[in-house]
PDB file of C-alpha atoms and ligand atoms in Angstrom:
ATOM      1  CA  MET A   1       0.086   0.106   0.085  1.00 60.00           C
ATOM      2  CA  ILE A   2       1.295   3.416  -0.966  1.00 65.00           C
ATOM      3  CA  LYS A   3       1.019   5.865   2.065  1.00 66.00           C
ATOM      4  CA  ASN A   4      -1.486   8.887   1.595  1.00 72.00           C
ATOM      5  CA  ARG A   5      -3.062   7.265  -1.503  1.00 86.00           C
ATOM      6  CA  LYS A   6      -6.874   7.175  -1.705  1.00 92.00           C
ATOM      7  CA  LYS A   7      -8.232   3.761  -1.165  1.00 96.00           C
ATOM      8  CA  LEU A   8     -10.149   2.346  -4.139  1.00 98.00           C
ATOM      9  CA  ILE A   9     -13.041   0.058  -3.702  1.00 98.00           C
ATOM     10  CA  VAL A  10     -14.580  -1.313  -6.609  1.00 98.00           C
ATOM     11  CA  GLY A  11     -17.815  -3.322  -6.801  1.00 98.00           C
ATOM     12  CA  ASN A  12     -18.312  -5.714  -9.531  1.00 98.00           C
ATOM     13  CA  TRP A  13     -21.902  -6.771 -10.075  1.00 98.00           C
ATOM     14  CA  LYS A  14     -21.123  -9.268 -12.778  1.00 98.00           C
ATOM     15  CA  MET A  15     -24.310 -10.392 -14.498  1.00 98.00           C
ATOM     16  CA  ASN A  16     -26.647  -9.124 -11.603  1.00 98.00           C
ATOM     17  CA  PRO A  17     -29.261  -8.091 -10.866  1.00 98.00           C
ATOM     18  CA  ALA A  18     -31.855  -9.240 -13.232  1.00 98.00           C
ATOM     19  CA  PHE A  19     -34.259  -6.038 -12.978  1.00 98.00           C
ATOM     20  CA  LEU A  20     -33.453  -2.369 -13.498  1.00 98.00           C
ATOM     21  CA  LYS A  21     -35.331  -1.505 -10.386  1.00 98.00           C
ATOM     22  CA  GLU A  22     -33.301  -3.575  -8.143  1.00 98.00           C
ATOM     23  CA  ALA A  23     -29.969  -2.176  -9.723  1.00 98.00           C
ATOM     24  CA  LYS A  24     -31.273   1.362  -8.994  1.00 98.00           C
ATOM     25  CA  GLU A  25     -32.313   0.384  -5.417  1.00 97.00           C
ATOM     26  CA  ILE A  26     -28.713  -1.103  -4.645  1.00 98.00           C
ATOM     27  CA  PHE A  27     -27.033   1.770  -6.218  1.00 98.00           C
ATOM     28  CA  SER A  28     -28.993   4.448  -4.236  1.00 97.00           C
ATOM     29  CA  LYS A  29     -28.371   2.685  -1.210  1.00 97.00           C
ATOM     30  CA  ILE A  30     -24.578   2.716  -1.983  1.00 97.00           C
ATOM     31  CA  LYS A  31     -24.887   6.469  -2.786  1.00 96.00           C
ATOM     32  CA  ASN A  32     -26.250   7.226   0.628  1.00 95.00           C
ATOM     33  CA  THR A  33     -23.374   5.289   1.991  1.00 94.00           C
ATOM     34  CA  VAL A  34     -20.635   6.998   0.071  1.00 94.00           C
ATOM     35  CA  ARG A  35     -22.209  10.384   0.579  1.00 92.00           C
ATOM     36  CA  LYS A  36     -21.389  10.106   4.168  1.00 89.00           C
ATOM     37  CA  GLN A  37     -17.676   8.870   3.718  1.00 85.00           C
ATOM     38  CA  SER A  38     -14.656  11.178   3.907  1.00 78.00           C
ATOM     39  CA  LYS A  39     -12.736  12.011   0.734  1.00 80.00           C
ATOM     40  CA  LYS A  40     -10.040   9.450   1.588  1.00 88.00           C
ATOM     41  CA  ILE A  41     -11.694   6.692  -0.585  1.00 94.00           C
ATOM     42  CA  GLU A  42     -13.245   6.539  -3.929  1.00 96.00           C
ATOM     43  CA  THR A  43     -16.041   3.823  -4.787  1.00 97.00           C
ATOM     44  CA  VAL A  44     -16.581   2.544  -8.208  1.00 98.00           C
ATOM     45  CA  ILE A  45     -19.540   0.576  -9.215  1.00 98.00           C
ATOM     46  CA  CYS A  46     -19.329  -1.748 -12.316  1.00 98.00           C
ATOM     47  CA  PRO A  47     -23.113  -2.683 -13.270  1.00 98.00           C
ATOM     48  CA  PRO A  48     -23.842  -4.596 -16.473  1.00 98.00           C
ATOM     49  CA  PHE A  49     -23.636  -2.236 -19.376  1.00 98.00           C
ATOM     50  CA  VAL A  50     -27.396  -2.121 -19.714  1.00 98.00           C
ATOM     51  CA  TYR A  51     -27.907  -0.375 -16.497  1.00 98.00           C
ATOM     52  CA  LEU A  52     -25.021   2.080 -16.732  1.00 98.00           C
ATOM     53  CA  VAL A  53     -26.999   4.992 -18.466  1.00 97.00           C
ATOM     54  CA  ASN A  54     -29.646   4.738 -15.307  1.00 97.00           C
ATOM     55  CA  LEU A  55     -27.090   4.700 -12.673  1.00 97.00           C
ATOM     56  CA  GLN A  56     -25.647   8.139 -12.831  1.00 89.00           C
ATOM     57  CA  SER A  57     -23.714   9.909  -9.673  1.00 88.00           C
ATOM     58  CA  THR A  58     -23.096  13.325  -9.149  1.00 89.00           C
ATOM     59  CA  ILE A  59     -20.963  12.318  -5.984  1.00 91.00           C
ATOM     60  CA  LYS A  60     -17.197  12.817  -6.890  1.00 91.00           C
ATOM     61  CA  ASN A  61     -16.149   9.844  -4.835  1.00 94.00           C
ATOM     62  CA  LEU A  62     -18.741   7.581  -6.144  1.00 97.00           C
ATOM     63  CA  GLN A  63     -17.845   6.745  -9.900  1.00 97.00           C
ATOM     64  CA  LEU A  64     -19.133   4.282 -12.520  1.00 98.00           C
ATOM     65  CA  GLY A  65     -17.147   1.534 -14.174  1.00 98.00           C
ATOM     66  CA  ALA A  66     -17.859  -0.982 -16.976  1.00 98.00           C
ATOM     67  CA  GLN A  67     -17.235  -4.577 -16.718  1.00 98.00           C
ATOM     68  CA  ASP A  68     -15.617  -4.826 -20.153  1.00 98.00           C
ATOM     69  CA  VAL A  69     -14.883  -2.995 -23.436  1.00 97.00           C
ATOM     70  CA  PHE A  70     -14.216  -3.683 -26.924  1.00 96.00           C
ATOM     71  CA  TYR A  71     -10.778  -3.626 -27.877  1.00 94.00           C
ATOM     72  CA  GLU A  72     -11.278  -1.736 -31.227  1.00 90.00           C
ATOM     73  CA  SER A  73     -11.740   2.006 -30.824  1.00 84.00           C
ATOM     74  CA  ALA A  74     -15.009   3.586 -31.945  1.00 59.00           C
ATOM     75  CA  GLY A  75     -14.824   6.050 -34.724  1.00 49.00           C
ATOM     76  CA  ARG A  76     -16.063   7.078 -38.007  1.00 49.00           C
ATOM     77  CA  GLU A  77     -12.965   5.808 -39.847  1.00 52.00           C
ATOM     78  CA  ASP A  78     -14.264   2.187 -39.409  1.00 53.00           C
ATOM     79  CA  LEU A  79     -17.473   3.154 -40.952  1.00 56.00           C
ATOM     80  CA  SER A  80     -16.273   5.019 -43.970  1.00 57.00           C
ATOM     81  CA  THR A  81     -13.648   2.817 -45.019  1.00 59.00           C
ATOM     82  CA  TYR A  82     -15.301  -0.416 -43.895  1.00 57.00           C
ATOM     83  CA  SER A  83     -11.615  -1.707 -43.499  1.00 59.00           C
ATOM     84  CA  LYS A  84     -12.643  -3.490 -40.373  1.00 64.00           C
ATOM     85  CA  LEU A  85     -15.731  -5.377 -39.183  1.00 72.00           C
ATOM     86  CA  PRO A  86     -18.594  -3.479 -37.868  1.00 78.00           C
ATOM     87  CA  TYR A  87     -18.704  -5.219 -34.584  1.00 85.00           C
ATOM     88  CA  THR A  88     -22.114  -6.070 -33.966  1.00 86.00           C
ATOM     89  CA  SER A  89     -23.031  -6.094 -30.139  1.00 91.00           C
ATOM     90  CA  GLN A  90     -19.781  -4.357 -29.394  1.00 93.00           C
ATOM     91  CA  ILE A  91     -19.442  -1.625 -26.745  1.00 96.00           C
ATOM     92  CA  SER A  92     -16.814   0.959 -27.432  1.00 95.00           C
ATOM     93  CA  ALA A  93     -14.511   3.018 -25.032  1.00 96.00           C
ATOM     94  CA  LEU A  94     -16.013   6.078 -26.716  1.00 94.00           C
ATOM     95  CA  MET A  95     -19.494   5.080 -25.822  1.00 95.00           C
ATOM     96  CA  LEU A  96     -18.426   4.522 -22.410  1.00 97.00           C
ATOM     97  CA  LYS A  97     -16.669   7.788 -21.962  1.00 96.00           C
ATOM     98  CA  ASN A  98     -19.581   9.616 -23.115  1.00 95.00           C
ATOM     99  CA  LEU A  99     -21.943   8.010 -20.724  1.00 96.00           C
ATOM    100  CA  GLY A 100     -19.443   9.369 -17.773  1.00 96.00           C
ATOM    101  CA  VAL A 101     -18.022   6.026 -16.999  1.00 98.00           C
ATOM    102  CA  LYS A 102     -14.426   6.444 -15.438  1.00 98.00           C
ATOM    103  CA  TYR A 103     -13.154   2.948 -14.901  1.00 98.00           C
ATOM    104  CA  VAL A 104     -13.301  -0.268 -17.080  1.00 98.00           C
ATOM    105  CA  ILE A 105     -12.370  -3.905 -16.064  1.00 98.00           C
ATOM    106  CA  VAL A 106     -10.401  -5.564 -18.366  1.00 98.00           C
ATOM    107  CA  GLY A 107      -9.284  -9.143 -18.438  1.00 98.00           C
ATOM    108  CA  HIS A 108     -11.554 -10.425 -15.793  1.00 98.00           C
ATOM    109  CA  SER A 109     -10.830 -14.365 -15.308  1.00 96.00           C
ATOM    110  CA  GLU A 110     -14.354 -15.103 -16.261  1.00 96.00           C
ATOM    111  CA  ARG A 111     -13.808 -13.492 -19.403  1.00 97.00           C
ATOM    112  CA  ARG A 112     -10.558 -15.049 -20.055  1.00 96.00           C
ATOM    113  CA  VAL A 113     -12.070 -18.549 -19.727  1.00 95.00           C
ATOM    114  CA  LEU A 114     -14.630 -17.534 -22.852  1.00 96.00           C
ATOM    115  CA  GLY A 115     -11.411 -16.841 -25.070  1.00 95.00           C
ATOM    116  CA  GLU A 116      -9.951 -13.477 -24.131  1.00 96.00           C
ATOM    117  CA  SER A 117      -6.255 -13.412 -24.546  1.00 97.00           C
ATOM    118  CA  ASN A 118      -3.453 -11.319 -23.127  1.00 97.00           C
ATOM    119  CA  GLU A 119      -3.183  -9.628 -26.778  1.00 96.00           C
ATOM    120  CA  MET A 120      -6.923  -8.782 -26.361  1.00 96.00           C
ATOM    121  CA  VAL A 121      -6.359  -7.448 -22.929  1.00 98.00           C
ATOM    122  CA  ALA A 122      -3.382  -5.517 -23.775  1.00 97.00           C
ATOM    123  CA  GLN A 123      -5.308  -3.891 -26.776  1.00 96.00           C
ATOM    124  CA  LYS A 124      -8.408  -3.091 -24.459  1.00 97.00           C
ATOM    125  CA  ILE A 125      -5.828  -1.273 -22.002  1.00 98.00           C
ATOM    126  CA  ARG A 126      -4.486   0.991 -24.810  1.00 97.00           C
ATOM    127  CA  THR A 127      -7.968   1.477 -26.029  1.00 96.00           C
ATOM    128  CA  CYS A 128      -8.881   2.896 -22.501  1.00 97.00           C
ATOM    129  CA  LEU A 129      -5.935   4.893 -22.293  1.00 97.00           C
ATOM    130  CA  LYS A 130      -6.682   6.509 -25.666  1.00 96.00           C
ATOM    131  CA  TYR A 131     -10.172   7.612 -24.305  1.00 96.00           C
ATOM    132  CA  PHE A 132      -8.942   8.596 -20.815  1.00 97.00           C
ATOM    133  CA  LEU A 133     -10.710   5.708 -19.283  1.00 98.00           C
ATOM    134  CA  ILE A 134      -9.009   4.061 -16.291  1.00 98.00           C
ATOM    135  CA  PRO A 135      -8.316   0.277 -16.777  1.00 98.00           C
ATOM    136  CA  ILE A 136      -8.757  -2.100 -13.882  1.00 98.00           C
ATOM    137  CA  VAL A 137      -6.697  -4.707 -15.303  1.00 98.00           C
ATOM    138  CA  CYS A 138      -7.260  -8.415 -13.641  1.00 98.00           C
ATOM    139  CA  VAL A 139      -4.468 -11.055 -13.258  1.00 98.00           C
ATOM    140  CA  GLY A 140      -4.612 -14.068 -11.152  1.00 97.00           C
ATOM    141  CA  GLU A 141      -3.610 -17.839 -11.573  1.00 96.00           C
ATOM    142  CA  SER A 142      -6.026 -20.680 -11.250  1.00 94.00           C
ATOM    143  CA  ASN A 143      -3.937 -22.957  -9.058  1.00 93.00           C
ATOM    144  CA  ARG A 144      -0.950 -22.411  -6.546  1.00 91.00           C
ATOM    145  CA  ASP A 145       1.788 -25.161  -6.821  1.00 87.00           C
ATOM    146  CA  THR A 146       4.551 -25.662  -4.815  1.00 87.00           C
ATOM    147  CA  SER A 147       7.260 -25.031  -7.417  1.00 89.00           C
ATOM    148  CA  GLY A 148       6.172 -21.404  -8.069  1.00 88.00           C
ATOM    149  CA  ASN A 149       4.967 -21.969 -11.746  1.00 93.00           C
ATOM    150  CA  TYR A 150       2.057 -19.673 -10.557  1.00 95.00           C
ATOM    151  CA  LEU A 151       4.600 -16.763 -10.105  1.00 96.00           C
ATOM    152  CA  PHE A 152       5.922 -17.236 -13.761  1.00 96.00           C
ATOM    153  CA  PHE A 153       2.029 -17.242 -15.055  1.00 96.00           C
ATOM    154  CA  ILE A 154       1.296 -14.063 -13.330  1.00 97.00           C
ATOM    155  CA  LYS A 155       4.752 -12.641 -15.036  1.00 97.00           C
ATOM    156  CA  THR A 156       3.700 -13.871 -18.504  1.00 97.00           C
ATOM    157  CA  GLN A 157       0.259 -12.163 -17.984  1.00 98.00           C
ATOM    158  CA  ILE A 158       1.645  -8.699 -16.911  1.00 98.00           C
ATOM    159  CA  GLU A 159       4.244  -8.592 -19.670  1.00 97.00           C
ATOM    160  CA  GLY A 160       1.642  -9.723 -22.107  1.00 98.00           C
ATOM    161  CA  VAL A 161      -1.074  -7.187 -20.946  1.00 98.00           C
ATOM    162  CA  PHE A 162       1.380  -4.176 -20.738  1.00 97.00           C
ATOM    163  CA  LYS A 163       2.566  -4.766 -24.268  1.00 95.00           C
ATOM    164  CA  GLY A 164       2.632  -1.242 -25.954  1.00 94.00           C
ATOM    165  CA  VAL A 165       1.914   0.674 -22.803  1.00 97.00           C
ATOM    166  CA  PRO A 166       4.001   3.551 -22.184  1.00 96.00           C
ATOM    167  CA  LYS A 167       5.664   4.513 -18.929  1.00 96.00           C
ATOM    168  CA  SER A 168       3.743   7.683 -18.611  1.00 96.00           C
ATOM    169  CA  ALA A 169       0.484   5.952 -18.546  1.00 97.00           C
ATOM    170  CA  LEU A 170       1.193   4.051 -15.527  1.00 97.00           C
ATOM    171  CA  GLY A 171      -0.493   6.281 -13.030  1.00 97.00           C
ATOM    172  CA  LYS A 172      -3.772   5.953 -14.894  1.00 97.00           C
ATOM    173  CA  ILE A 173      -3.903   2.048 -14.443  1.00 98.00           C
ATOM    174  CA  VAL A 174      -5.006  -0.110 -11.806  1.00 98.00           C
ATOM    175  CA  ILE A 175      -4.025  -3.730 -11.578  1.00 98.00           C
ATOM    176  CA  ALA A 176      -6.405  -6.167  -9.632  1.00 98.00           C
ATOM    177  CA  TYR A 177      -4.875  -9.229  -8.417  1.00 98.00           C
ATOM    178  CA  GLU A 178      -7.446 -11.709  -8.245  1.00 98.00           C
ATOM    179  CA  PRO A 179      -6.274 -15.485  -7.571  1.00 97.00           C
ATOM    180  CA  ILE A 180      -9.014 -17.618  -9.220  1.00 96.00           C
ATOM    181  CA  TRP A 181      -9.157 -20.173  -6.745  1.00 95.00           C
ATOM    182  CA  ALA A 182     -10.187 -17.788  -4.337  1.00 96.00           C
ATOM    183  CA  ILE A 183     -13.290 -16.041  -6.358  1.00 96.00           C
ATOM    184  CA  GLY A 184     -16.870 -16.691  -6.179  1.00 93.00           C
ATOM    185  CA  GLN A 185     -19.069 -19.184  -4.179  1.00 90.00           C
ATOM    186  CA  LYS A 186     -16.988 -22.119  -5.543  1.00 87.00           C
ATOM    187  CA  ALA A 187     -13.766 -20.665  -4.073  1.00 91.00           C
ATOM    188  CA  LYS A 188     -11.167 -23.129  -2.646  1.00 90.00           C
ATOM    189  CA  ARG A 189     -10.392 -21.225   0.046  1.00 94.00           C
ATOM    190  CA  GLU A 190      -9.658 -17.516   0.807  1.00 93.00           C
ATOM    191  CA  ALA A 191      -6.347 -16.055   0.052  1.00 96.00           C
ATOM    192  CA  THR A 192      -4.476 -14.799   2.926  1.00 97.00           C
ATOM    193  CA  PRO A 193      -3.305 -11.189   3.312  1.00 97.00           C
ATOM    194  CA  THR A 194       0.057 -12.429   3.463  1.00 97.00           C
ATOM    195  CA  GLU A 195      -0.424 -14.038  -0.063  1.00 96.00           C
ATOM    196  CA  SER A 196      -1.863 -10.711  -1.437  1.00 97.00           C
ATOM    197  CA  GLN A 197       1.197  -8.783  -0.080  1.00 97.00           C
ATOM    198  CA  GLU A 198       3.590 -11.356  -1.699  1.00 96.00           C
ATOM    199  CA  MET A 199       2.030 -10.867  -4.865  1.00 97.00           C
ATOM    200  CA  VAL A 200       1.822  -6.983  -4.775  1.00 97.00           C
ATOM    201  CA  MET A 201       5.740  -7.029  -4.095  1.00 97.00           C
ATOM    202  CA  PHE A 202       5.887  -9.430  -7.080  1.00 98.00           C
ATOM    203  CA  ILE A 203       3.902  -7.295  -9.324  1.00 98.00           C
ATOM    204  CA  ARG A 204       5.829  -4.162  -8.505  1.00 98.00           C
ATOM    205  CA  LYS A 205       9.142  -6.033  -9.324  1.00 98.00           C
ATOM    206  CA  ILE A 206       7.697  -7.007 -12.623  1.00 98.00           C
ATOM    207  CA  LEU A 207       6.759  -3.504 -13.313  1.00 98.00           C
ATOM    208  CA  SER A 208      10.140  -2.138 -12.279  1.00 98.00           C
ATOM    209  CA  ASP A 209      11.794  -4.547 -14.267  1.00 98.00           C
ATOM    210  CA  LEU A 210       9.581  -3.687 -17.393  1.00 98.00           C
ATOM    211  CA  TYR A 211       9.723   0.182 -16.569  1.00 98.00           C
ATOM    212  CA  ASP A 212      11.615   1.540 -13.498  1.00 97.00           C
ATOM    213  CA  GLN A 213      10.902   1.708  -9.967  1.00 96.00           C
ATOM    214  CA  ALA A 214       9.292   5.057  -9.545  1.00 96.00           C
ATOM    215  CA  SER A 215       6.899   4.267 -12.386  1.00 96.00           C
ATOM    216  CA  ALA A 216       5.937   0.922 -11.021  1.00 96.00           C
ATOM    217  CA  ARG A 217       4.851   2.575  -7.892  1.00 96.00           C
ATOM    218  CA  GLN A 218       2.408   4.791  -9.811  1.00 96.00           C
ATOM    219  CA  VAL A 219       0.213   1.711 -10.662  1.00 97.00           C
ATOM    220  CA  ARG A 220      -2.751   1.300  -8.024  1.00 97.00           C
ATOM    221  CA  LEU A 221      -3.065  -2.403  -6.721  1.00 98.00           C
ATOM    222  CA  LEU A 222      -6.162  -4.106  -5.649  1.00 98.00           C
ATOM    223  CA  TYR A 223      -6.898  -7.325  -4.240  1.00 98.00           C
ATOM    224  CA  GLY A 224     -10.128  -9.172  -5.284  1.00 98.00           C
ATOM    225  CA  GLY A 225     -11.652 -12.804  -4.473  1.00 97.00           C
ATOM    226  CA  SER A 226     -14.146 -13.453  -2.054  1.00 96.00           C
ATOM    227  CA  VAL A 227     -13.485 -10.095  -0.240  1.00 98.00           C
ATOM    228  CA  ASN A 228     -16.196  -9.680   2.552  1.00 97.00           C
ATOM    229  CA  SER A 229     -16.954  -7.251   5.312  1.00 96.00           C
ATOM    230  CA  LYS A 230     -14.966  -9.706   7.732  1.00 97.00           C
ATOM    231  CA  ASN A 231     -11.638  -9.916   5.690  1.00 97.00           C
ATOM    232  CA  ALA A 232     -11.654  -6.408   4.010  1.00 98.00           C
ATOM    233  CA  GLY A 233      -9.675  -4.806   7.025  1.00 97.00           C
ATOM    234  CA  ASP A 234      -7.207  -7.536   7.088  1.00 97.00           C
ATOM    235  CA  PHE A 235      -6.511  -7.131   3.378  1.00 98.00           C
ATOM    236  CA  LEU A 236      -6.233  -3.282   3.547  1.00 97.00           C
ATOM    237  CA  LYS A 237      -4.117  -3.514   6.452  1.00 96.00           C
ATOM    238  CA  ASN A 238      -1.783  -6.356   5.787  1.00 97.00           C
ATOM    239  CA  GLY A 239      -2.234  -7.028   2.009  1.00 97.00           C
ATOM    240  CA  GLY A 240      -0.166  -4.400   0.802  1.00 96.00           C
ATOM    241  CA  VAL A 241      -2.921  -3.070  -1.587  1.00 97.00           C
ATOM    242  CA  ASP A 242      -4.408   0.235  -2.513  1.00 97.00           C
ATOM    243  CA  GLY A 243      -7.979  -1.021  -2.496  1.00 98.00           C
ATOM    244  CA  LEU A 244     -10.307  -4.020  -3.183  1.00 98.00           C
ATOM    245  CA  LEU A 245     -12.217  -5.555  -5.937  1.00 98.00           C
ATOM    246  CA  VAL A 246     -15.360  -6.783  -4.487  1.00 98.00           C
ATOM    247  CA  GLY A 247     -17.946  -9.395  -6.196  1.00 98.00           C
ATOM    248  CA  ARG A 248     -20.778 -10.903  -4.786  1.00 97.00           C
ATOM    249  CA  GLU A 249     -20.811  -8.380  -1.576  1.00 97.00           C
ATOM    250  CA  SER A 250     -21.083  -5.397  -3.548  1.00 98.00           C
ATOM    251  CA  LEU A 251     -24.623  -6.326  -4.499  1.00 98.00           C
ATOM    252  CA  GLU A 252     -25.575  -6.590  -0.773  1.00 97.00           C
ATOM    253  CA  PRO A 253     -25.725  -2.929   0.271  1.00 97.00           C
ATOM    254  CA  GLU A 254     -25.444  -3.282   4.086  1.00 97.00           C
ATOM    255  CA  LYS A 255     -22.345  -5.691   3.669  1.00 97.00           C
ATOM    256  CA  PHE A 256     -20.923  -3.417   1.145  1.00 97.00           C
ATOM    257  CA  GLU A 257     -21.431  -0.353   3.312  1.00 96.00           C
ATOM    258  CA  GLN A 258     -19.436  -2.352   6.157  1.00 97.00           C
ATOM    259  CA  ILE A 259     -16.468  -2.661   3.649  1.00 97.00           C
ATOM    260  CA  ILE A 260     -16.648   1.089   2.407  1.00 96.00           C
ATOM    261  CA  LYS A 261     -16.545   2.156   6.224  1.00 95.00           C
ATOM    262  CA  ILE A 262     -13.629  -0.052   6.977  1.00 96.00           C
ATOM    263  CA  ALA A 263     -11.756   1.503   4.207  1.00 96.00           C
ATOM    264  CA  ASP A 264     -12.426   4.788   5.047  1.00 94.00           C
ATOM    265  CA  SER A 265     -11.361   4.120   8.670  1.00 92.00           C
ATOM    266  CA  PHE A 266      -7.565   3.769   7.601  1.00 86.00           C
TER     267      PHE A 266
HETATM  268  P1  PGA B 301     -16.173 -12.322  -5.679  1.00 60.50           P
HETATM  269  O1  PGA B 301     -15.812 -11.800  -6.922  1.00 60.50           O
HETATM  270  O2  PGA B 301     -16.046 -11.301  -4.456  1.00 60.50           O
HETATM  271  O3  PGA B 301     -17.665 -12.908  -5.470  1.00 60.50           O
HETATM  272  O4  PGA B 301     -15.237 -13.603  -5.052  1.00 60.50           O
HETATM  273  C1  PGA B 301     -14.648 -11.021  -7.258  1.00 60.50           C
HETATM  274  C2  PGA B 301     -14.484 -10.960  -8.590  1.00 60.50           C
HETATM  275  O5  PGA B 301     -14.582 -11.848  -9.508  1.00 60.50           O
HETATM  276  O6  PGA B 301     -14.256  -9.730  -9.113  1.00 60.50           O
END
């Protein structure tokens, strides 16, 4: 954790809830919570695309995030030259920017299992930066082995997704370390703050080698995977991170409120 840096608490709603009315209710409860907090933390809610337009916040410390973006830029040049496919169904960075979205989750493990590669994630990061959106880049191994292969896996992921990312952009990028084995209801077990801290150090070392130490420090790092109101404080205190990426508990306003309050108490 870098001292005096604002804590970043991100809620990833995934494919929930099923009704707009419910999305509005959850969002308005979260809004009430954030309104009462200090300026020491920033909360970001990442709802499904279809709700973004209905969930607007005028509170500076409550921002909207998207759960994904298409890797090709928006732009008339595509339409006029027809040099590329017109990309039915895709959502562009420009569309998100124009809706007031500030952050975008890219490379979530639940997208990677559907075929998203490091190259695609790299292109998404570059597209986000081009449109002044802050990418929250997810990395994480599916298993931990005793021979340390998972470290090599993380290194390969980071080197792959940072291809073409200039040093000057590092302050506008967030990395979320999300060990796949610790995500969701089917998680094997919870990760420990020590495991998070070790990985934070490792990720900063990889970035230092790719860029330099001072630039590596600019990147904000989050922990994600079964974060809840009981373990949030421990991860923030001992996990070495600048914030948290919260899945399930971000859909439960009372529990998410606890997490926000804990983050604000640091
Ligand atoms: P979880 O999800 O908190 O429900 O484990 C986290 C995530 O996948 O972003």
